[in-house]
Coordinates of C-alpha atoms and ligand atoms in Angstrom, one line a residue:
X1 CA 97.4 115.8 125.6
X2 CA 97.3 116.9 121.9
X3 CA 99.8 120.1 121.2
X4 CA 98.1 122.1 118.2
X5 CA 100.9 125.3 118.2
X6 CA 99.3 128.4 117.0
X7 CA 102.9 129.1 115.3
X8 CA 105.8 127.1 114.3
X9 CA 109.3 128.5 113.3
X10 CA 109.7 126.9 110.3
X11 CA 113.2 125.9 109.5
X12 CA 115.1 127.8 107.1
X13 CA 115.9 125.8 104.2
X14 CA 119.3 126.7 102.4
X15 CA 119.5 125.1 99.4
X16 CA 117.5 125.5 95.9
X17 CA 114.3 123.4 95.7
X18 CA 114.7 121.0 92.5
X19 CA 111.0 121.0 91.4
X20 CA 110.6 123.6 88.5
X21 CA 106.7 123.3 88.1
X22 CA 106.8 125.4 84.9
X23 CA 108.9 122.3 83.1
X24 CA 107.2 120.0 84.5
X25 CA 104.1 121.1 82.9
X26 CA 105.8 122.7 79.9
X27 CA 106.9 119.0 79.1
X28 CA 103.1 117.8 80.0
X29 CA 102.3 120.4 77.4
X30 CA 104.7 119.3 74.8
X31 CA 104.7 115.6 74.7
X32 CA 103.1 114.1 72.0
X33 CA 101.7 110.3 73.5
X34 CA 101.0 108.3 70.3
X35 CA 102.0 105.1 70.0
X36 CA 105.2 105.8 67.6
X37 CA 106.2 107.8 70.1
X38 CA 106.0 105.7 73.1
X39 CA 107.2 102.3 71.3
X40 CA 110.4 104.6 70.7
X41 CA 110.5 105.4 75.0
X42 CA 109.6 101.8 75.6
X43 CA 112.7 100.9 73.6
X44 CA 114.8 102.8 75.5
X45 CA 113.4 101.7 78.8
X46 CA 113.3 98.2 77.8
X47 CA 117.3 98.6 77.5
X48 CA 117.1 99.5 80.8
X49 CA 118.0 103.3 80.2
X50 CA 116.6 105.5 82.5
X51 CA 114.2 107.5 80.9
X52 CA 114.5 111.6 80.4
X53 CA 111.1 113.8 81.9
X54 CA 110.4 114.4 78.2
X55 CA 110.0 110.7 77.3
X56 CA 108.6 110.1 80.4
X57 CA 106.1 113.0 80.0
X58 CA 105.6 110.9 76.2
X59 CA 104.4 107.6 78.4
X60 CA 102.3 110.0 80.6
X61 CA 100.4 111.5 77.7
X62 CA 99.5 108.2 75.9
X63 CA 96.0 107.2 76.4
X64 CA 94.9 104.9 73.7
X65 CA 94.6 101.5 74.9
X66 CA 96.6 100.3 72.3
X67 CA 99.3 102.9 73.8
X68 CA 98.5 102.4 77.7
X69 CA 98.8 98.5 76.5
X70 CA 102.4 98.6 75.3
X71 CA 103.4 100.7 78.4
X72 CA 102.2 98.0 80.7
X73 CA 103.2 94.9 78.7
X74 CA 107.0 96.5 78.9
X75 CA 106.5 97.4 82.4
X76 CA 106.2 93.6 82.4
X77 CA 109.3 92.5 80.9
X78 CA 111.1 95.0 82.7
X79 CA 110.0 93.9 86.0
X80 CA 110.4 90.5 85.2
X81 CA 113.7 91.2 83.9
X82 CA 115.0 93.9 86.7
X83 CA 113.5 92.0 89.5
X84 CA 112.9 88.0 88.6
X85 CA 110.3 86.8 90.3
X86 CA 110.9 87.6 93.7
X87 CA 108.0 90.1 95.7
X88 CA 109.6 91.4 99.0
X89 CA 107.4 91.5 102.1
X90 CA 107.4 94.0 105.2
X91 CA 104.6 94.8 107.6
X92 CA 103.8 98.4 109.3
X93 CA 104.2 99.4 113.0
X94 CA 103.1 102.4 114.3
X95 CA 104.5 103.4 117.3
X96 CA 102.7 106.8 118.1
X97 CA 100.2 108.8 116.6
X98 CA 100.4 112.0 118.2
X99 CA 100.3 115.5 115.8
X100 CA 101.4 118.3 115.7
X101 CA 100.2 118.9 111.7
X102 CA 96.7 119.3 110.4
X103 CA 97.4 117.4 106.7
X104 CA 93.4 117.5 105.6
X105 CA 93.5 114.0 104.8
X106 CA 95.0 112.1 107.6
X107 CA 92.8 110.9 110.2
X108 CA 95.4 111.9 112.7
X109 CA 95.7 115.3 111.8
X110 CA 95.7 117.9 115.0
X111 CA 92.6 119.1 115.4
X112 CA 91.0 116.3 114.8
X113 CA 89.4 115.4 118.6
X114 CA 88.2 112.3 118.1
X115 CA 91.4 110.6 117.3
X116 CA 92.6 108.4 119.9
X117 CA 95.7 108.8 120.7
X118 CA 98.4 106.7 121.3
X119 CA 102.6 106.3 122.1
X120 CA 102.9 102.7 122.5
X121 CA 105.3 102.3 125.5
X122 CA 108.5 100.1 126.1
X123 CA 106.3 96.7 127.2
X124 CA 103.6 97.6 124.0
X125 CA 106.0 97.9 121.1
X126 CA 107.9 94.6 123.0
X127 CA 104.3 93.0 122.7
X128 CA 103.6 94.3 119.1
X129 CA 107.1 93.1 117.6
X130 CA 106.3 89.6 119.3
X131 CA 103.1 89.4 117.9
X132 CA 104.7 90.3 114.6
X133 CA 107.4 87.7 114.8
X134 CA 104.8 85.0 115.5
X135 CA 103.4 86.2 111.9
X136 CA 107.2 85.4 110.4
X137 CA 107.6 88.7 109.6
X138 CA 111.7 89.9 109.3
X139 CA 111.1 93.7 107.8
X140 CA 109.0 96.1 109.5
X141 CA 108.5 100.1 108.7
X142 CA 108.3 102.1 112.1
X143 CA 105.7 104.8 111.5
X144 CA 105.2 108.0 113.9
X145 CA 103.3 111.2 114.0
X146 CA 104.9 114.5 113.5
X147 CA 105.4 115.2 117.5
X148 CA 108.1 116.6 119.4
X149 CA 107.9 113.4 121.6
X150 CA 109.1 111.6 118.4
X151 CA 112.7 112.9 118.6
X152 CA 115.8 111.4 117.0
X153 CA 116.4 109.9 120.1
X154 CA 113.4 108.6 120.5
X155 CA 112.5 107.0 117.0
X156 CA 116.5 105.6 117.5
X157 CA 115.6 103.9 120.9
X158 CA 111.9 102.4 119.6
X159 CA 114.6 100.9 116.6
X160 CA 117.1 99.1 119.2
X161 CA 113.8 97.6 121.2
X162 CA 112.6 95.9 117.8
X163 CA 116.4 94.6 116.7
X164 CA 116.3 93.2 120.1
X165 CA 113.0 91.6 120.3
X166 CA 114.0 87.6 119.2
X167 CA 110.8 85.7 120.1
X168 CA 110.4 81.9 119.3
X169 CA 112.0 81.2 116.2
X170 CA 111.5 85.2 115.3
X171 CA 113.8 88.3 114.7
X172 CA 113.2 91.6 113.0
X173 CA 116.4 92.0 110.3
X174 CA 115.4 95.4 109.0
X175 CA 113.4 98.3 110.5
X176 CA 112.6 101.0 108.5
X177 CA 111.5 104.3 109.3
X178 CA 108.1 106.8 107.8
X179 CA 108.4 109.9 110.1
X180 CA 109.0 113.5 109.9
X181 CA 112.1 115.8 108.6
X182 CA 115.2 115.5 110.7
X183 CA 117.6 117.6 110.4
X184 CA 121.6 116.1 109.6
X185 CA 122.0 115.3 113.3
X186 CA 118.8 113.7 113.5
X187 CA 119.3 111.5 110.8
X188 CA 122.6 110.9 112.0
X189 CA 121.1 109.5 115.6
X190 CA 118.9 107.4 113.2
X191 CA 121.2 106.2 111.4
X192 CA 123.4 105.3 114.1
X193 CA 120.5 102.7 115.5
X194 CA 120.9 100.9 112.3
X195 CA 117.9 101.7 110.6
X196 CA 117.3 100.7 106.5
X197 CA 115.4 102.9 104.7
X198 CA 114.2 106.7 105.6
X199 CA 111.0 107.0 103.9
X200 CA 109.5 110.6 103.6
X201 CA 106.6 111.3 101.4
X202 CA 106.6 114.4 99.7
X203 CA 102.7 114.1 99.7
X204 CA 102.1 116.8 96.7
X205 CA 104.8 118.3 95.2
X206 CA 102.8 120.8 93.4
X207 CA 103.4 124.1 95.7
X208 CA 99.4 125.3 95.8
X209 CA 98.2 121.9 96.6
X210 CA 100.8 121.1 99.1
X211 CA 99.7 124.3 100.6
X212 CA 96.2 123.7 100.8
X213 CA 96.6 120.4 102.2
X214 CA 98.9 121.6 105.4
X215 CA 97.6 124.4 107.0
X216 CA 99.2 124.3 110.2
X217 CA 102.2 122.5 111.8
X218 CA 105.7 122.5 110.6
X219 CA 104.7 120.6 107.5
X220 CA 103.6 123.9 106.0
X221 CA 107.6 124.0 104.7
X222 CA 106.8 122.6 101.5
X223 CA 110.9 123.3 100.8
X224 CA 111.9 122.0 104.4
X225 CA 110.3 118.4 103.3
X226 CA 111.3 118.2 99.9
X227 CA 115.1 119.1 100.6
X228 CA 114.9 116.1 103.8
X229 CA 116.4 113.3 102.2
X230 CA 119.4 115.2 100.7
X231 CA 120.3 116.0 104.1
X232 CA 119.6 112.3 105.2
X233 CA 122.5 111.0 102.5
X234 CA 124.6 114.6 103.9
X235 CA 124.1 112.6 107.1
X236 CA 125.6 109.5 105.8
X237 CA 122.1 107.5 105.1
X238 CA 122.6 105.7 102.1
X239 CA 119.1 104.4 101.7
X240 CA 115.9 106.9 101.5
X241 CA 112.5 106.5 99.8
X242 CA 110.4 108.8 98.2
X243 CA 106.7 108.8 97.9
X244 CA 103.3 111.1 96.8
X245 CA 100.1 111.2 97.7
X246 CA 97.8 110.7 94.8
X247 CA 94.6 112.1 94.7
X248 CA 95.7 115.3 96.3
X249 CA 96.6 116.6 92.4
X250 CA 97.4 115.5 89.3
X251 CA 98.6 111.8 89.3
X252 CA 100.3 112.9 85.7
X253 CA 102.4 116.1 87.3
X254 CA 103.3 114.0 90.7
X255 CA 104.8 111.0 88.1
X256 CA 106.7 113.2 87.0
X257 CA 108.1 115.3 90.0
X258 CA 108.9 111.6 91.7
X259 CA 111.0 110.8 88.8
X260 CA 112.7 114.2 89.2
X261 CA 113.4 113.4 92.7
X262 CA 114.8 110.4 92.0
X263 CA 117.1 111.9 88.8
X264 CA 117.9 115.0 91.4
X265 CA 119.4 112.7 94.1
X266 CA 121.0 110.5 91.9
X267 CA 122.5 113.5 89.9
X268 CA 124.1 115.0 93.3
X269 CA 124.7 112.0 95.7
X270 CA 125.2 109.4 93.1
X271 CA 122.4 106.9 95.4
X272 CA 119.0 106.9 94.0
X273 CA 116.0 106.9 96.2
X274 CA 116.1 103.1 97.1
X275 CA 112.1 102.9 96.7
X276 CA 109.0 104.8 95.4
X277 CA 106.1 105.0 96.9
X278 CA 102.4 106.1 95.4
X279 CA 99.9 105.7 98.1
X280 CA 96.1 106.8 97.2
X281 CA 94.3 108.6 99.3
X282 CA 92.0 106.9 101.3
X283 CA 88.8 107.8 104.0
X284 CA 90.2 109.0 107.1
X285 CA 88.5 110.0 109.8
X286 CA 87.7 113.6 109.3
X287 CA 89.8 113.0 106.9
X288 CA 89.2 114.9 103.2
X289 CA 89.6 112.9 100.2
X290 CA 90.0 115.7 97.5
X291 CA 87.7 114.5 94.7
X292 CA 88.4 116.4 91.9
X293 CA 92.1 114.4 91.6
X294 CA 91.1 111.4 92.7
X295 CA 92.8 108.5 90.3
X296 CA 90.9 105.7 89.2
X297 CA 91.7 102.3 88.7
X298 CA 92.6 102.3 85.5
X299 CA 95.3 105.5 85.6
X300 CA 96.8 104.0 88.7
X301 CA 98.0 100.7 87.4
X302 CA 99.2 102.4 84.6
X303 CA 100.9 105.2 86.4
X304 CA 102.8 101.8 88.3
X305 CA 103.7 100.5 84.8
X306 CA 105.4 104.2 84.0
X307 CA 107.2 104.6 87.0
X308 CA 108.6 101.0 86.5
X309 CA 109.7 102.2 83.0
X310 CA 110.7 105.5 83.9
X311 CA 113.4 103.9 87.1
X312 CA 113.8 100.4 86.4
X313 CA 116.3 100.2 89.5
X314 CA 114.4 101.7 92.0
X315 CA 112.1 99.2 94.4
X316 CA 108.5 100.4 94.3
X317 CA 106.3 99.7 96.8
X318 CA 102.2 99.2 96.8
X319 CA 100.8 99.1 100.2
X320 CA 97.2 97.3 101.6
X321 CA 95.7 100.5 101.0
X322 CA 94.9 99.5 98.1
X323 CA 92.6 96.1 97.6
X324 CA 93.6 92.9 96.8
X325 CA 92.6 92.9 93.2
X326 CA 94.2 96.3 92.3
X327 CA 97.9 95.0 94.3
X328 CA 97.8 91.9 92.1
X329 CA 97.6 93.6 89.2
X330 CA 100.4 96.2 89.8
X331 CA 102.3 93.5 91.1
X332 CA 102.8 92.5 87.2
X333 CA 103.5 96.2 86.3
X334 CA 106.3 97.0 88.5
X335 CA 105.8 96.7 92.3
X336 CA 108.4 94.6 94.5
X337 CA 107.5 95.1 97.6
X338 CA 104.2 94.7 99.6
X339 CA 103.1 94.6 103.1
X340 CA 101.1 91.6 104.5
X341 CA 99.1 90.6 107.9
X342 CA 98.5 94.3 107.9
X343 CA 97.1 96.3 110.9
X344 CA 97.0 100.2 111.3
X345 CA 95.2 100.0 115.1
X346 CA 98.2 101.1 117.7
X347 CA 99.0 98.2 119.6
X348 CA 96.5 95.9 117.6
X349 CA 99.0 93.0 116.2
X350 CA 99.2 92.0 120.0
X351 CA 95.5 92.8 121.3
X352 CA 92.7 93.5 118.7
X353 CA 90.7 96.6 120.2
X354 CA 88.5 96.4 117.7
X355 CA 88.5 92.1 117.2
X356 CA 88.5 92.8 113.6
X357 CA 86.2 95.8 112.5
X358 CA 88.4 98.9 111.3
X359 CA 87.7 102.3 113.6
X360 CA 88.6 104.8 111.4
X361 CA 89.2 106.8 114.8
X362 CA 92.1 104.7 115.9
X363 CA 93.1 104.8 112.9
X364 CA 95.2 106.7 109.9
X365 CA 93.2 105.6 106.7
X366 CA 91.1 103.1 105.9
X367 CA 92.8 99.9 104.9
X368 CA 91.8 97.5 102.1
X369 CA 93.5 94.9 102.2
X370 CA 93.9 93.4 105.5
X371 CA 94.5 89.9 104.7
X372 CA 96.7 87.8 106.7
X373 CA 100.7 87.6 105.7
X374 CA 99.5 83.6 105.2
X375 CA 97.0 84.4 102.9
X376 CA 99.3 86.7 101.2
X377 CA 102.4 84.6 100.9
X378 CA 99.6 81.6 99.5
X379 CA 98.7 84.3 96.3
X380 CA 102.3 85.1 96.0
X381 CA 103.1 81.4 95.7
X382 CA 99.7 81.0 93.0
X383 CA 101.1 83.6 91.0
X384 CA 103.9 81.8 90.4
X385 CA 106.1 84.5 92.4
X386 CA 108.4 84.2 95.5
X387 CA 107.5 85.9 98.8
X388 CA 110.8 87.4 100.1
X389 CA 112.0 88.1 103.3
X390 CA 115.6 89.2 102.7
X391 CA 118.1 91.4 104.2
X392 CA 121.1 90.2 102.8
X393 CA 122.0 93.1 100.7
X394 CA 122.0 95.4 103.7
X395 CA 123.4 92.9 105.9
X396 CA 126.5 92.9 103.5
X397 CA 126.8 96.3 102.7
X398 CA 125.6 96.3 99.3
X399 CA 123.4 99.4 99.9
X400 CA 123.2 102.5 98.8
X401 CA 125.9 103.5 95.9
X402 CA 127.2 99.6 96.2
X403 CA 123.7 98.9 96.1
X404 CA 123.6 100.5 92.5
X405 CA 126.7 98.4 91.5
X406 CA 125.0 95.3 92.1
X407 CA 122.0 95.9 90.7
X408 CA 122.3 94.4 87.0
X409 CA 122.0 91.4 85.0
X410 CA 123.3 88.2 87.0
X411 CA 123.2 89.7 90.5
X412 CA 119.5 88.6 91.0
X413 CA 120.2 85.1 89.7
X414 CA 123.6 84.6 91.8
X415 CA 121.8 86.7 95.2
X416 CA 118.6 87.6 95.3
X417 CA 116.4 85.1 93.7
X418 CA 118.7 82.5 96.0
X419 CA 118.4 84.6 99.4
X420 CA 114.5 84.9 98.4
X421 CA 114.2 81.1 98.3
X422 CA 116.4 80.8 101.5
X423 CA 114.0 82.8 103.5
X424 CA 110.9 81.5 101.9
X425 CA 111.8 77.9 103.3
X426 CA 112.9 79.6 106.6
X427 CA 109.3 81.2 106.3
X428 CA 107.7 77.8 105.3
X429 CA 109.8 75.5 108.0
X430 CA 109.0 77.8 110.6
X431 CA 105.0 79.5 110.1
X432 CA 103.2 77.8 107.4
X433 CA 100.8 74.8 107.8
X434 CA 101.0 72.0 105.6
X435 CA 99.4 72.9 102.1
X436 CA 101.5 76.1 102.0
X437 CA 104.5 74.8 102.7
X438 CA 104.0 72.3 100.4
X439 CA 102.4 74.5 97.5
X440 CA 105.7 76.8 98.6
X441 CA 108.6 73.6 98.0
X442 CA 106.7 72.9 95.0
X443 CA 107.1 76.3 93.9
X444 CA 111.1 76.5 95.1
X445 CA 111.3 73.1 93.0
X446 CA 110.7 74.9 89.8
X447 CA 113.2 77.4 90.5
X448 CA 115.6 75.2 90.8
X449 CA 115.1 73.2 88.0
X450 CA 114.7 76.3 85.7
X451 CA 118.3 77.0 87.0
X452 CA 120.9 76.1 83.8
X453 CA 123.6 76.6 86.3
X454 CA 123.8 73.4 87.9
X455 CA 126.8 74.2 90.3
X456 CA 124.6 77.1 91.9
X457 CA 122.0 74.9 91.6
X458 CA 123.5 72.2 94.0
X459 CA 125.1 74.8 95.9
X460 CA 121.1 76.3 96.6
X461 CA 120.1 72.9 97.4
X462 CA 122.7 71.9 99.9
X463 CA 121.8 75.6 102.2
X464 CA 118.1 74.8 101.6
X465 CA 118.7 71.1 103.2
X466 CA 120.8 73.1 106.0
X467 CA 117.7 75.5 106.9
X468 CA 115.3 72.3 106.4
X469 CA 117.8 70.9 109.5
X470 CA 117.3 73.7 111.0
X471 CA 119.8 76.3 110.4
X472 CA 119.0 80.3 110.2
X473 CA 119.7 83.1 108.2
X474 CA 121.4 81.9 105.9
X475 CA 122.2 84.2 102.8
X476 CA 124.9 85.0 100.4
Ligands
SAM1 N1 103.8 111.8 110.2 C1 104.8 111.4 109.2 C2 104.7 112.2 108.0 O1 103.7 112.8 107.7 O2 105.7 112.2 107.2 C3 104.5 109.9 108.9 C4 103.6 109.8 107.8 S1 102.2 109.0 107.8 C5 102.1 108.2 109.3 C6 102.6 108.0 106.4 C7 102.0 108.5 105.1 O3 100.6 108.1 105.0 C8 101.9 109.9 104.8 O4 103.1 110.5 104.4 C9 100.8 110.1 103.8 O5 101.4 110.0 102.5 C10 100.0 108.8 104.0 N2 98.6 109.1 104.3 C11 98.2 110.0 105.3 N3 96.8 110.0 105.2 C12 96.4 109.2 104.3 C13 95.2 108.8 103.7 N4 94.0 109.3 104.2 N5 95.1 107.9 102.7 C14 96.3 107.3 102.3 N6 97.5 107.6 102.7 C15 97.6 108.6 103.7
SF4_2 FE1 100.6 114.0 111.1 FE2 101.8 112.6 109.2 FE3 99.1 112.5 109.6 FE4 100.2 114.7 108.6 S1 100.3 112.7 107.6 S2 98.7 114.6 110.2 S3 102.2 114.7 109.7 S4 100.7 111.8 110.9

């Protein structure tokens, strides 16, 4: 049965909130987006400095498409420079969707009755992460309802079922976690399952729209939220993401509070939030998608192409909320990691309830790209990019403040772009018919041969013979 409390004791938060509002919008104000201006921030940027709120409000004010042109042209380099080539690939589970907030815009908000509701048990999420490992999937992001079901103890078990799930050639390498606020020990119990990334979404993180958006449930502490993921790295997490929701107030203020976030735990825990998230809002059912800051197309790729200027370390993430046309274009500007094979139904990667047709009432949002992680990997591969299932960073301990270290110039071309490959061809060997895993050598070929250093080179090609034999995991 749904618990809607009347009242919730809302957790005292004792430390200063970090959003100042005031300059946020005083630099809004202020900033002057010609394009003088923002070839001077794109210069910066381009030398991989990260970039000040003022310059970034400069990129956020520019609007001619002359302007908006050289923002996403640097994002461009940037990524391609930052990142290589490689596009890292994860799929969504939600384990339980039981409420105890009433966020206007989720379709699984409290009161709304005709949500079905679900807590997969033991034998369903064993089923789920199966079905997911038949897909070739490696990373998936555990997602829950605010509920006190959903404990620390809890979300910890669900974590050890999926490590422990090896079906066929499958196993899960990474599960991440999108659920509520924990307090330290909480994150601690988290933590101790071996999670990867904490992701918490601050939603808005303007103060009247945050307000208006939660009326109920203990996600009315605006301050509670926002101050989560310091006490996630307090607790010894070294990996956290940050997200808003755009469309529930201005896309321009929210760019700029995420990069605030990002400089504020950087600033006081030396670890950066690990990844950024901007999901849009979408239909729901009795769900209520805002209107008046609703962010088109066109302001949405760019924000993407900002945020990649504005923290050219930090992983940022574009889900299949958005359609397939709108994630391969921000996949130029910035993004690294997608999800693919997508499905938001509780316990529908194992049985399809539905056999195909979204119910918005089983449902959080609508979905719009629900393309299989085949199909996906097949674009990835046109594109001349390389789908990425790798772990090896936090496998090694190179997370977190190490992590940091790592990330800069040679790194991707000594580890990542040769762990990509390796799990591509572990991908290709083990899920992909013919003319993908053909299409996908071909594209491994020109890696290699682009590859000036022909001792890594050789050394690439004698693990990718070892997986082609039949050897797993393999990484450095
Ligand atoms: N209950 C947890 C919480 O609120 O933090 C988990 C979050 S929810 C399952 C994951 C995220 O989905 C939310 O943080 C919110 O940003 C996003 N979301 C909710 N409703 C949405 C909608 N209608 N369209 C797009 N994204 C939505
Ligand atoms: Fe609950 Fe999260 Fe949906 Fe809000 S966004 S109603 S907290 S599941």
């Amino acid at each position: 049965m749904q618990f809607v409390p009347e009242k919730y004791a809302l957790p005292d938060v004792p430390m200063q909130p970090f959003i100042d509002a005031a300059e946020i919008e005083q630099y809004l104000l202020s900033a002057r987006g010609d394009t003088a201006c923002v070839q001077e921030v794109v210069r910066k940027s381009l030398a991989k400095g990260r970039l000040s709120l003022p310059e970034v409000a400069v990129l956020l004010k520019a609007d001619s498409p002359a302007a908006v042109q050289l923002i996403k042209d640097a994002a461009q380099t940037l990524k391609s420079a930052v990142y290589g080539n490689r596009i890292v690939l994860f799929a969504p589970l939600y384990v339980g969707n039981y409420c105890v907030n009433d966020c206007t815009y989720c379709g699984f908000r409290a009161t709304n009755s005709e949500a079905v509701r679900v807590t997969l048990d033991r034998r369903q999420l064993i089923r789920e992460v199966e079905a997911l490992e038949e897909q070739g999937q490696k990373r998936l992001i555990l997602v829950f309802g605010e509920h006190p079901a959903y404990s620390p103890e809890y979300i910890a078990e669900a974590v050890r079922t999926v490590y422990a799930v090896k079906h066929g050639a499958g196993e899960i390498r990474r599960v991440n976690i999108n659920a509520a606020p924990l307090d330290i020990d909480g994150f601690r119990t988290v933590k101790a399952a071996g999670i990867g990334t904490y992701q918490i979404f601050q939603e808005s993180y303007h103060r009247e729209s945050y307000k208006r958006c939660h009326p109920r449930g203990p996600k009315q502490a605006y301050d509670n939220r926002l101050t989560a993921l310091d006490r996630a790295l307090e607790a010894g997490l070294d990996d956290v993401g940050i997200g808003a929701l755009f469309g529930l107030y201005d896309w321009r203020f929210e760019v700029m509070a995420l990069v605030r976030h990002a400089n504020h735990l950087e600033a006081c825990y030396n670890i950066g939030p690990h990844t950024i998230s901007f999901p849009r809002l979408q239909a729901a059912s009795h769900g209520d998608t805002g209107g008046a800051f609703a962010v088109p197309d066109e302001a949405f790729t760019r924000l993407v192409a900002i945020l990649r200027l504005a923290v050219p370390y930090t992983g940022l993430i574009c889900t299949a909320r958005e359609g397939g046309a709108v994630r391969r274009e921000v996949l130029r500007y910035g993004v690294s990691q997608i999800d693919g094979g997508t499905r938001l139904e509780l316990g529908s990667y194992a049985d399809m309830h539905s056999g195909g047709v979204q119910n918005l009432h089983r449902e959080q949002f609508r979905l719009n790209d629900a393309r299989s992680l085949a199909a996906i990997v097949d674009e990835l591969l046109d594109d001349g990019l390389i789908p990425s299932f790798c772990t090896a960073c936090y496998r090694k301990g190179r997370t977190g403040e190490h992590f940091m270290e790592f990330s800069v110039p040679g790194f991707i071309k000594r580890f990542c772009t040769p762990n990509a490959v390796f799990t591509l061809a572990e991908y290709l060997e083990d899920y992909a018919g013919d003319a993908l895993r053909q299409k996908g050598y071909a594209v491994i070929e020109n890696i290699l041969a682009a590859d000036a250093d022909n001792a890594l080179a050789d050394d690439i090609g004698h693990r990718l013979q070892r997986i082609r034999n039949g050897a797993r995991d393999v990484f450095y």
